[in-house]
Structures are given as C-alpha cells and as structure tokens.
Tab-separated table of C-alpha atoms in Angstrom:
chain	number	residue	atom	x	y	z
A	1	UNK	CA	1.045	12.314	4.917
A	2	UNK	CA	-1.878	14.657	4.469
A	3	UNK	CA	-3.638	16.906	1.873
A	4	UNK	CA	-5.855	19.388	1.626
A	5	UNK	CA	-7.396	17.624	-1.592
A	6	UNK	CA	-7.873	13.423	-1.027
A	7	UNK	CA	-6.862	11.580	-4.415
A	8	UNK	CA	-9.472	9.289	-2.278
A	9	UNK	CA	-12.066	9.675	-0.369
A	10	UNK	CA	-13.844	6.763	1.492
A	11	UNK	CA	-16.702	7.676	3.875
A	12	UNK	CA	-19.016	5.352	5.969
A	13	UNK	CA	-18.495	2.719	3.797
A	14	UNK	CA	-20.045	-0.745	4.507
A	15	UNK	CA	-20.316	-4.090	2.725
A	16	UNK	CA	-23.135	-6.249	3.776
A	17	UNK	CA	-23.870	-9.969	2.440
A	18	UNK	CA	-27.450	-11.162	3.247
A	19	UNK	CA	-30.623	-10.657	1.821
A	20	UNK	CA	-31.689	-7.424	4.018
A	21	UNK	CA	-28.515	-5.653	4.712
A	22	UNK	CA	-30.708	-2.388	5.777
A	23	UNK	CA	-31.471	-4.110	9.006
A	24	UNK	CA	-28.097	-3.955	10.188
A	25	UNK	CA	-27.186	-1.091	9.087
A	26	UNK	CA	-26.644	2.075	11.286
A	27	UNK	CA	-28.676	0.027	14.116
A	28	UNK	CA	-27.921	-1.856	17.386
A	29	UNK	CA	-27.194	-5.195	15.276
A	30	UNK	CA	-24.536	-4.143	13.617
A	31	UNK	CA	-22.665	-4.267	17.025
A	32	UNK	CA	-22.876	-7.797	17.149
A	33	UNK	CA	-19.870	-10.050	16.178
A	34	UNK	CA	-20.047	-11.751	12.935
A	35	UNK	CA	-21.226	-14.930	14.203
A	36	UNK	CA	-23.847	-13.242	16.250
A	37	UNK	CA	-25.076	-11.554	13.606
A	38	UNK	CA	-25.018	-14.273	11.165
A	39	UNK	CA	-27.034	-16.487	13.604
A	40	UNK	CA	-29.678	-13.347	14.217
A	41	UNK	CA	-29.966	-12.076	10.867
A	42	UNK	CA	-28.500	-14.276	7.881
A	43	UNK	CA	-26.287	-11.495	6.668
A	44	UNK	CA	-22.622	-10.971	7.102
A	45	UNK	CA	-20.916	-7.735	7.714
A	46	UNK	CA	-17.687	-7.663	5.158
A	47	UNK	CA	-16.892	-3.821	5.641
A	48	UNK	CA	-18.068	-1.940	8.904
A	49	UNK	CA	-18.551	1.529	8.542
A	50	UNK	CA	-14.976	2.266	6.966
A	51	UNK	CA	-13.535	6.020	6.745
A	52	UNK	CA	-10.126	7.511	5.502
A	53	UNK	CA	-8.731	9.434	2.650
A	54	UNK	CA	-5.690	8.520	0.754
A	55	UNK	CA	-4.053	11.780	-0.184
A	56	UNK	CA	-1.798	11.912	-3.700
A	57	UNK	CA	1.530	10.077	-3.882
A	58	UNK	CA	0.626	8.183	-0.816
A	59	UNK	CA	1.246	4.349	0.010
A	60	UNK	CA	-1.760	3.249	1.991
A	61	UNK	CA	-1.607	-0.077	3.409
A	62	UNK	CA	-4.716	-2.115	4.795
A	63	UNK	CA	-3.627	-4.926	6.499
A	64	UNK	CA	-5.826	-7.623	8.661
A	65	UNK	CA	-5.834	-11.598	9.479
A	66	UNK	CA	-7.647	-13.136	6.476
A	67	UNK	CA	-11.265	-12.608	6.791
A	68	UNK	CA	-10.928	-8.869	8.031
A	69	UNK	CA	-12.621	-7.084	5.046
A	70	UNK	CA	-9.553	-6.005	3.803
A	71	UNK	CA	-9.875	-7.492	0.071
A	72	UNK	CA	-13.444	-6.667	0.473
A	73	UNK	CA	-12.969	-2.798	0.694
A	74	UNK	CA	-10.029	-2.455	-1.866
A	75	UNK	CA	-12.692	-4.237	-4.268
A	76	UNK	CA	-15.737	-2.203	-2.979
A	77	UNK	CA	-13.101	0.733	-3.666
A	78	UNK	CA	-12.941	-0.256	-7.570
A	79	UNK	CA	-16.380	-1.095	-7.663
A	80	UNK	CA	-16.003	-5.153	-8.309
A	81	UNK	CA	-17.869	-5.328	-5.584
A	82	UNK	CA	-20.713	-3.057	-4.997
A	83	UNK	CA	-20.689	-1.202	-1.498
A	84	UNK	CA	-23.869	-1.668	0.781
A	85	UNK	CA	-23.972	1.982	1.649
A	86	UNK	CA	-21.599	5.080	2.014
A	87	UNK	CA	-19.754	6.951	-0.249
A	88	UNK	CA	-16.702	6.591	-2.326
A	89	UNK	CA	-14.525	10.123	-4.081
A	90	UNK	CA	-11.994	9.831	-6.030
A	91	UNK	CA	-10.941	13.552	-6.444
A	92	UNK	CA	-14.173	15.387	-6.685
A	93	UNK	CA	-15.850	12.486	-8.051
A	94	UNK	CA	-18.455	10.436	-7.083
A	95	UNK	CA	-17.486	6.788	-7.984
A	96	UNK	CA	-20.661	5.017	-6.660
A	97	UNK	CA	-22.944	7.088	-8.849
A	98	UNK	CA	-20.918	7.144	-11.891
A	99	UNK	CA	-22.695	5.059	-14.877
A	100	UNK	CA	-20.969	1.571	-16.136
A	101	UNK	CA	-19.613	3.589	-18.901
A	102	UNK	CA	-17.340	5.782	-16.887
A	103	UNK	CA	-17.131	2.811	-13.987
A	104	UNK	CA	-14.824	1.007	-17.297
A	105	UNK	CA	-13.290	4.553	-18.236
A	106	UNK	CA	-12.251	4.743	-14.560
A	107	UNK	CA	-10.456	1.555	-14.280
A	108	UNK	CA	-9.014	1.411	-17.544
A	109	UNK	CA	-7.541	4.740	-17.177
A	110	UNK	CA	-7.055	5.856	-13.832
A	111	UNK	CA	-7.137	3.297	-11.942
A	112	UNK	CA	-4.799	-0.085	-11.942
A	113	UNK	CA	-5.095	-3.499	-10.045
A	114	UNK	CA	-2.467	-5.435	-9.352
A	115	UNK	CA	-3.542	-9.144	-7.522
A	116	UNK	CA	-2.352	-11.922	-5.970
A	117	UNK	CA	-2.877	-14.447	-8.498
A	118	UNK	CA	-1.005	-12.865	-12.242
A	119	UNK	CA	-3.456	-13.644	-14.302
A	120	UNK	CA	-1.708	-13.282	-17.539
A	121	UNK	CA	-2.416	-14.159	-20.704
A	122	UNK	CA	-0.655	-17.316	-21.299
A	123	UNK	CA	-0.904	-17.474	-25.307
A	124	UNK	CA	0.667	-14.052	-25.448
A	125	UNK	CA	4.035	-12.678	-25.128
A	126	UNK	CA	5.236	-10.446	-21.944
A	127	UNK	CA	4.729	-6.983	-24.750
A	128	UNK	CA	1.674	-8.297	-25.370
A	129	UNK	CA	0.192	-9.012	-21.782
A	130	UNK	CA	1.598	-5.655	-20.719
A	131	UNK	CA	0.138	-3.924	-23.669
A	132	UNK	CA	-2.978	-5.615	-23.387
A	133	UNK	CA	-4.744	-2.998	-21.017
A	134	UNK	CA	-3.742	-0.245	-23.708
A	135	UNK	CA	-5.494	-2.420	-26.463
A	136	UNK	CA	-8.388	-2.604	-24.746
A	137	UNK	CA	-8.352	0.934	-24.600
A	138	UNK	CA	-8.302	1.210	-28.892
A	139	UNK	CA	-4.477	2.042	-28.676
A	140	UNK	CA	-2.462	1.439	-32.009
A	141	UNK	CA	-0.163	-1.296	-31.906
A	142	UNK	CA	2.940	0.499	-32.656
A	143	UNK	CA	1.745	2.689	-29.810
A	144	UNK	CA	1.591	0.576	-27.429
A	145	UNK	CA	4.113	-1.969	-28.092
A	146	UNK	CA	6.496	1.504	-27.325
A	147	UNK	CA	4.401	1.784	-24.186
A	148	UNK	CA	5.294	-1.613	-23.223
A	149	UNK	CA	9.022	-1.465	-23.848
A	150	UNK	CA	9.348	1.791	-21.551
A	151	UNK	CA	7.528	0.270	-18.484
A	152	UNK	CA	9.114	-2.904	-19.643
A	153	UNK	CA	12.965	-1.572	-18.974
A	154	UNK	CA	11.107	0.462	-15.665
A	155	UNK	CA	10.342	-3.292	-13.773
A	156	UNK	CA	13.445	-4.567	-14.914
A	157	UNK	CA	12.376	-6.810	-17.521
A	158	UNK	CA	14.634	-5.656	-20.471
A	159	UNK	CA	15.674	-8.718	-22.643
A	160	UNK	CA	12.185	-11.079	-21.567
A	161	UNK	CA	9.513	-8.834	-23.886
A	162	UNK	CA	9.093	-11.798	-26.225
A	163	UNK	CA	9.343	-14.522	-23.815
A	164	UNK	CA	5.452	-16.091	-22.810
A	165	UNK	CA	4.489	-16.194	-19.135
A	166	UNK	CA	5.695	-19.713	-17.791
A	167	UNK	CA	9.057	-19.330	-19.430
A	168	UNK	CA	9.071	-16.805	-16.295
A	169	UNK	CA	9.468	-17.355	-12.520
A	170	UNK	CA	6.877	-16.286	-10.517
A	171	UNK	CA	8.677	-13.256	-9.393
A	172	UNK	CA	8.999	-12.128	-13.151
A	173	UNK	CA	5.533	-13.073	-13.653
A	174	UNK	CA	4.544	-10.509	-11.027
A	175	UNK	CA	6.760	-7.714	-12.448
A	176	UNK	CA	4.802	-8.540	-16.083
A	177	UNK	CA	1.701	-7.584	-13.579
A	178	UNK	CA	3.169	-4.715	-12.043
A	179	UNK	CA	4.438	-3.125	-15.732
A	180	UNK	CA	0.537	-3.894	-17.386
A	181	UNK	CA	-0.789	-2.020	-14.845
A	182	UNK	CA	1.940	0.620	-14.846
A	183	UNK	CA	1.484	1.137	-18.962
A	184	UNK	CA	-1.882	3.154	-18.912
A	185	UNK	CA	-0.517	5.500	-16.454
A	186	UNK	CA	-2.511	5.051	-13.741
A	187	UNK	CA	-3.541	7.804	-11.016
A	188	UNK	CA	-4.113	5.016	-8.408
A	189	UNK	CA	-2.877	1.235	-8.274
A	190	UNK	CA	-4.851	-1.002	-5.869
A	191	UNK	CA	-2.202	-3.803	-4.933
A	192	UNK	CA	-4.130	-6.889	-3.212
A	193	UNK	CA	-1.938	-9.136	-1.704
A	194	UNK	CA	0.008	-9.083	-4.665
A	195	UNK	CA	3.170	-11.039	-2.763
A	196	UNK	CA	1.669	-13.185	-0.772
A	197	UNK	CA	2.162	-16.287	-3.096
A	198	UNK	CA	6.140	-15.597	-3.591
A	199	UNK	CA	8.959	-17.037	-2.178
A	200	UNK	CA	10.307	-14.771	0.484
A	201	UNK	CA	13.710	-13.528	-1.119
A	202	UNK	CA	11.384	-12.878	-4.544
A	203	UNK	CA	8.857	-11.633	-1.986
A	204	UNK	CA	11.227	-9.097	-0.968
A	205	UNK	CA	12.706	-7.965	-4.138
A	206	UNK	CA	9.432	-7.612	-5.270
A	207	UNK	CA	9.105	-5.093	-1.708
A	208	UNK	CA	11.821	-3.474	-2.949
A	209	UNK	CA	10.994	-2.693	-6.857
A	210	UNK	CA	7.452	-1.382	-5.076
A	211	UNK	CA	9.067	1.074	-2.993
A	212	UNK	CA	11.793	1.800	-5.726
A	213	UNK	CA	9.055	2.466	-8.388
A	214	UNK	CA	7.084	4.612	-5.824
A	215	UNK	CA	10.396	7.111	-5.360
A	216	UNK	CA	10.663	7.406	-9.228
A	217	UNK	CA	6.706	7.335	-10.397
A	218	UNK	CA	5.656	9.017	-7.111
A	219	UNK	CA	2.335	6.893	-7.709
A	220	UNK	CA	-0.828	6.935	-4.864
A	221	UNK	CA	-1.011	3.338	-3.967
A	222	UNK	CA	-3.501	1.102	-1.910
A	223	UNK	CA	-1.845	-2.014	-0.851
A	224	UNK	CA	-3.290	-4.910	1.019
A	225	UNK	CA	-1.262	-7.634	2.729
A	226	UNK	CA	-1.625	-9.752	5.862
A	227	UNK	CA	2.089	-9.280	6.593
A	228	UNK	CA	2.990	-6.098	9.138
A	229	UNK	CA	6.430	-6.216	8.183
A	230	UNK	CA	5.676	-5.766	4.294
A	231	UNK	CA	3.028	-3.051	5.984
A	232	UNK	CA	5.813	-1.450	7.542
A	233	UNK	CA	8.185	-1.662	4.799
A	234	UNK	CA	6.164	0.072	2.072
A	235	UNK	CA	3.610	1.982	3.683
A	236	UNK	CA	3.577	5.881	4.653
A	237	UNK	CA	0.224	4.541	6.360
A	238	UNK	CA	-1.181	2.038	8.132
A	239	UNK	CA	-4.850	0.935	8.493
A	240	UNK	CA	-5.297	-2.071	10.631
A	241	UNK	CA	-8.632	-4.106	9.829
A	242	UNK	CA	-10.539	-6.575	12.253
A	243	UNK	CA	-14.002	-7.765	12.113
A	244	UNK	CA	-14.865	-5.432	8.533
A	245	UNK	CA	-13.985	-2.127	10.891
A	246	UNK	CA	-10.770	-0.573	11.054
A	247	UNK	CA	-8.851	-0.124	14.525
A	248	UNK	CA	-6.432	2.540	13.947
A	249	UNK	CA	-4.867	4.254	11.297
A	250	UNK	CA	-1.081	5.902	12.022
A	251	UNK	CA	2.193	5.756	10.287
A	252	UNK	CA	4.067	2.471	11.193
A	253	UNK	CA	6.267	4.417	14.099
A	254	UNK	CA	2.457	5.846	15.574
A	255	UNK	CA	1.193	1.760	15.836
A	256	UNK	CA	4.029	0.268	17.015
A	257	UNK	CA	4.952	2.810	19.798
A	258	UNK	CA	1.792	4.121	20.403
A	259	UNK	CA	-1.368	1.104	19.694
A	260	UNK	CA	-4.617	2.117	20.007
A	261	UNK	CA	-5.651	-1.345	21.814
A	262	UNK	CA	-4.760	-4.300	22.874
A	263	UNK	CA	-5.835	-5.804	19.603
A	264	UNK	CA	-3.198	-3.788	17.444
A	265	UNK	CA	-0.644	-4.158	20.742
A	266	UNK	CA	-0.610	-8.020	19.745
A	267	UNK	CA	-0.711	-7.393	16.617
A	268	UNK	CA	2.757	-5.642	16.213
A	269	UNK	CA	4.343	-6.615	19.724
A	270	UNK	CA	6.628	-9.036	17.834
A	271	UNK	CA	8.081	-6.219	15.351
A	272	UNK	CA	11.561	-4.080	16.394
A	273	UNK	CA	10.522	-0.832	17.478
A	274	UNK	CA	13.869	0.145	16.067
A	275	UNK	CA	12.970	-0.962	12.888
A	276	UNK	CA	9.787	1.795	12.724
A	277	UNK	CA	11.418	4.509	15.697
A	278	UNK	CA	12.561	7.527	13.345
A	279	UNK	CA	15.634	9.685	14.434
A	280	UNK	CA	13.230	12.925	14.194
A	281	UNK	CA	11.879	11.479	17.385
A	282	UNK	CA	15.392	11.105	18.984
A	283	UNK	CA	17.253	13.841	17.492
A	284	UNK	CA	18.435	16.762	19.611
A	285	UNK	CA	19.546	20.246	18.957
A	286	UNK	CA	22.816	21.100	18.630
A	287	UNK	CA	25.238	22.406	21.856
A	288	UNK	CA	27.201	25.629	21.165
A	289	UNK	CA	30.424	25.253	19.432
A	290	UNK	CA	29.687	21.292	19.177
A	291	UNK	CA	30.737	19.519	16.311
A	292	UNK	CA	29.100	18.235	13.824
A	293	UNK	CA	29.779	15.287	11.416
A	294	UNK	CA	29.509	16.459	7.463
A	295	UNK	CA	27.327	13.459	7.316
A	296	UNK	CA	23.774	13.980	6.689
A	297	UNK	CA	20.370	12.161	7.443
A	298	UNK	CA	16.502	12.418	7.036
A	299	UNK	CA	14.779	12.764	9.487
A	300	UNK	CA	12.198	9.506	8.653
A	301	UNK	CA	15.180	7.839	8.618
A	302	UNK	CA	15.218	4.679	10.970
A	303	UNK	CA	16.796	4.321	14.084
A	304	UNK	CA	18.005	0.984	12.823
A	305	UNK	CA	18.652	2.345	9.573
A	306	UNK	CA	20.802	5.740	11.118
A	307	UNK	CA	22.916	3.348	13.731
A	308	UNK	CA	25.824	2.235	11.376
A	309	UNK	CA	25.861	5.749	10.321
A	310	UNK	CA	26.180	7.231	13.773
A	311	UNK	CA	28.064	4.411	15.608
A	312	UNK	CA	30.617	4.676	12.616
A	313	UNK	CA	31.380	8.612	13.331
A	314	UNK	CA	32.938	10.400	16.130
A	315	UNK	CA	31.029	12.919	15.588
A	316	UNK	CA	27.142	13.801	16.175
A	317	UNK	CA	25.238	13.342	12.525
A	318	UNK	CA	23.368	16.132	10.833
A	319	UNK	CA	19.714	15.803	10.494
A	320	UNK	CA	18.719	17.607	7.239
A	321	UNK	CA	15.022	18.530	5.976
A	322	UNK	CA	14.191	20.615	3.118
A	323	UNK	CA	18.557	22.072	3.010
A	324	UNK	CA	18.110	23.056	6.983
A	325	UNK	CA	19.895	21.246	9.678
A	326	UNK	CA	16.502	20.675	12.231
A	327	UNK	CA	18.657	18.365	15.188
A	328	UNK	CA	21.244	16.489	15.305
A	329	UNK	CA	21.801	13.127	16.579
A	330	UNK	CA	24.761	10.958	18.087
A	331	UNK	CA	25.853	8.028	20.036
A	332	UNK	CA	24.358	8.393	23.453
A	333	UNK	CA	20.716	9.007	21.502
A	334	UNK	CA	20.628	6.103	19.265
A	335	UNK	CA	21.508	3.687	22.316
A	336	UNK	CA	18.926	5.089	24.662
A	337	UNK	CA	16.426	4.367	21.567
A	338	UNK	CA	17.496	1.324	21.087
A	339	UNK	CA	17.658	0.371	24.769
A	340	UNK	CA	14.285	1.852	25.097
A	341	UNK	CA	12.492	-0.009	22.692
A	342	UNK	CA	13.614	-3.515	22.827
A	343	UNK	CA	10.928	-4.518	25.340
C-alpha cells in the first residue's frame, strides 16, 4: 500500500540507553552487536536507525523475537519514550518538537493505544472505562456515555455496558480496550502486543474483530506482535525487527517468497507459502472463446483461500479488480502454486 501523503512518517530514528548515546550514534560503534557495544560503551542500542512511512488506512505490523526494539519504536512513535535522534511526522507534523501540551492533545485525540496488559479501571463499569478517554477530554456525560454505547455494539459488547471488568473474560476485557480506544475517533491506533496474553481461540477471534473493524472503520493501524502468523493475518505490511534495525519491509507474500536474508528466511520458513501466495501472481489471461465461471475473486485473494473456490468449479474463475476482469485462474494454476510452494 502506498501514498503520496504518509499518515506517518518515521525517519532515522534511534533509541539509545546509556549515559552518552552521541558516541554511538552515526559512528563505527554503532555497528557493533549489542553485547559488544554494551561491554565498549555502557549504552544499549533499543532502535537502530529505523525508516518507513505508514500511509492512511494501512495495517503496519512490526514484528521481532522479544528484545528486537519493536515495543521500543511503537513507544518512541507516541512519544512515551523519547527518541535518541531522528525524526518523527505524523501528516505534516513534527511530533518530536511539538510542546507537552499538544504531545497530550495528540494522544488523546488522534492517536489510540491499545496494550498487552488491559489496564482497565476496575471500580468502573465497561461505559465507564470506555468513556473514560472522552472524560478526560472535558466531554459531557450524556455525550459520551452515547459514544460508548455506539463503539460498544461496534466490538460486540452489546448487553455487558454495566458489567465491571473481572465479571469479563479476558477476551472481553480486550474488546473493552479495543472500544476505549476506538471512542475518541482516533486517526492512528498503536496495537502492542495486544494478544499475546490470550488464549489462542480468543486470540484469534480477537484477529478476526481487528481485521473486521479495519474493513468497516478503514483505520491506519501499527501493530506489534512476535507471532508471523498474526503478522500475516492482519497486516497489509510487514516490518521485520532484529537487533533495534529493521531487515526488510514487504507485504507478507514479498517475505515469504522472496526474504531478504537468511535471517527473515528462518524466520518465516515454517509458514505455508499458500497461505500468503495471492492468485494475482498465478492468474492467467483468458484463451479465446474459453469459458469462464460467473464466479468472481480478488485478486489479493489467497491461493489457499481461492482453492475450494476453483477446485469446486469446472470452469476457470474470474479475477475481478475495480468491475474489470484482469486474469483468470483455474485448476491446473492453483496446483502448480501449491505444488510449487510447499518446499
């Protein structure tokens, strides 16, 4: 996905721990390894010269082992951690020279944070923990108690606005996290690791109510997980993290078909190429005369995704983008892909 204007802009950003951080920076040290540089120098390099834009209505995923910067950045990216050096847009914006007054404006109003651990408000009710970020924000109650209901029947919480926190499982919980930051309308949510403490069938409903609230809201999200198949799921991109620096960046088809190193090759070597392979890369054109199956299919549809689909027709499917028919694709192409890429 890509945009002539950013919603976000990072640039050269790095995060250094230690008590002279200019020593490392932009000089021979900072190709050292952490360790090495620890030993040499007492400071620790959390974010390594990190670039990319996040364009609007984008899911951008930064995923990494644990200790690969990737929490670091998203928090250097709201400011709850200060950045070292580089800079930081958010439209036209400068966000690392704003003032603590608009730093709060910011993340009160345009941007949202959802985290790992809920951290609701245990006294108050689910209306009032989701309206809580409009209160701070001098909304009137009747306001924002309306607020609340609508994001509350968007997450799927209808019936549970009066319940308190641990009358809810922890896959409710999260969805009480998702709707507070949801109910100031944000620009940008910054997701970090907001799953990663769920059971795996809530862990992949709560997947699910992501990418279903993406299609509806259409909202730009940063999302960090350690997991490459909740990477894969939900992102349009993919950063991959090591060491502070980031690897490669590509859509989850461009790093599992085509890894920039052996790093990333390990990395995603154990994930079905079939589940990332889209039939735009398979599909064909159409013979004269040949026909066609009424059945249509995007083309970022999966190959794993189209096979029921095509193995179900006797005819070739219809690959549709924007009303036009741009390929088509059939039997013999989805079992070459698949044949191809389980390796």
């Amino acid at each position: 996905m890509t945009s002539a204007s950013p919603m976000i802009s990072v640039k050269n950003l790095w995060k250094v721990f230690g008590s002279n951080p200019d020593q490392v920076i932009g000089t021979e040290l900072a190709s050292l390894t952490r360790s090495e540089l620890r030993a040499k120098t007492g400071n620790t390099v959390a974010v390594r010269d990190v670039s990319f834009d996040v364009a609007p209505g984008e899911v951008f995923v930064v995923m990494g082992l644990s200790g690969s910067g990737k929490s670091t950045l998203v928090r250097c990216m709201t400011r709850l951690i200060e950045p070292t050096a580089g800079e930081l847009h958010f439209g036209n914006e400068d966000v690392l020279s704003v003032d603590a007054k608009r730093l709060r404006e910011l993340r009160r109003t345009k941007f949202s944070m959802v985290f790992q651990h809920f951290g609701l408000l245990p006294h108050r009710k689910v209306i009032d923990n989701i309206a809580y970020s409009l209160e701070i924000n001098g909304v009137e109650k009747d306001a924002r108690h309306a607020r609340a209901n609508e994001v509350i029947e968007l997450v799927g919480l209808q019936g549970y606005g009066h319940a308190y926190p641990d009358q809810l499982s922890g896959g409710m919980q999260q969805r009480v996290g998702l709707a507070r930051a949801l109910a100031v309308d944000p620009e940008i949510m910054f997701l970090d690791e907001p799953f990663s403490a769920l059971d795996p069938l809530i862990r992949r409903d709560m997947q699910a109510e992501v990418i279903r609230l993406h299609h509806e809201l259409g909202k730009t999200m940063v999302f960090i997980t350690h997991d490459l198949a909740e990477a894969v799921k939900l992102g349009d991109r993919i950063a991959i993290m090591r060491d502070g620096a980031i690897v490669q960046i590509g859509t989850p088809e461009d790093l599992v078909m085509n890894p920039a190193n052996e790093y990333v090759a390990n990395f995603v070597k154990e994930h079905p190429k079939s589940h990332v392979l889209t039939i735009r890369s398979i599909m064909r054109t159409p013979g004269t005369g040949e026909e066609l199956s009424e059945i249509a299919l995007a083309p970022q549809t999966t190959v794993k995704d189209a096979a029921r689909s095509v193995v179900g027709s006797t005819r070739p499917l219809r690959v549709v983008e924007n009303g036009q028919v741009i390929g088509i694709v059939g039997h013999d192409e989805i079992l070459r892909a698949i044949a191809g890429t389980e390796d």
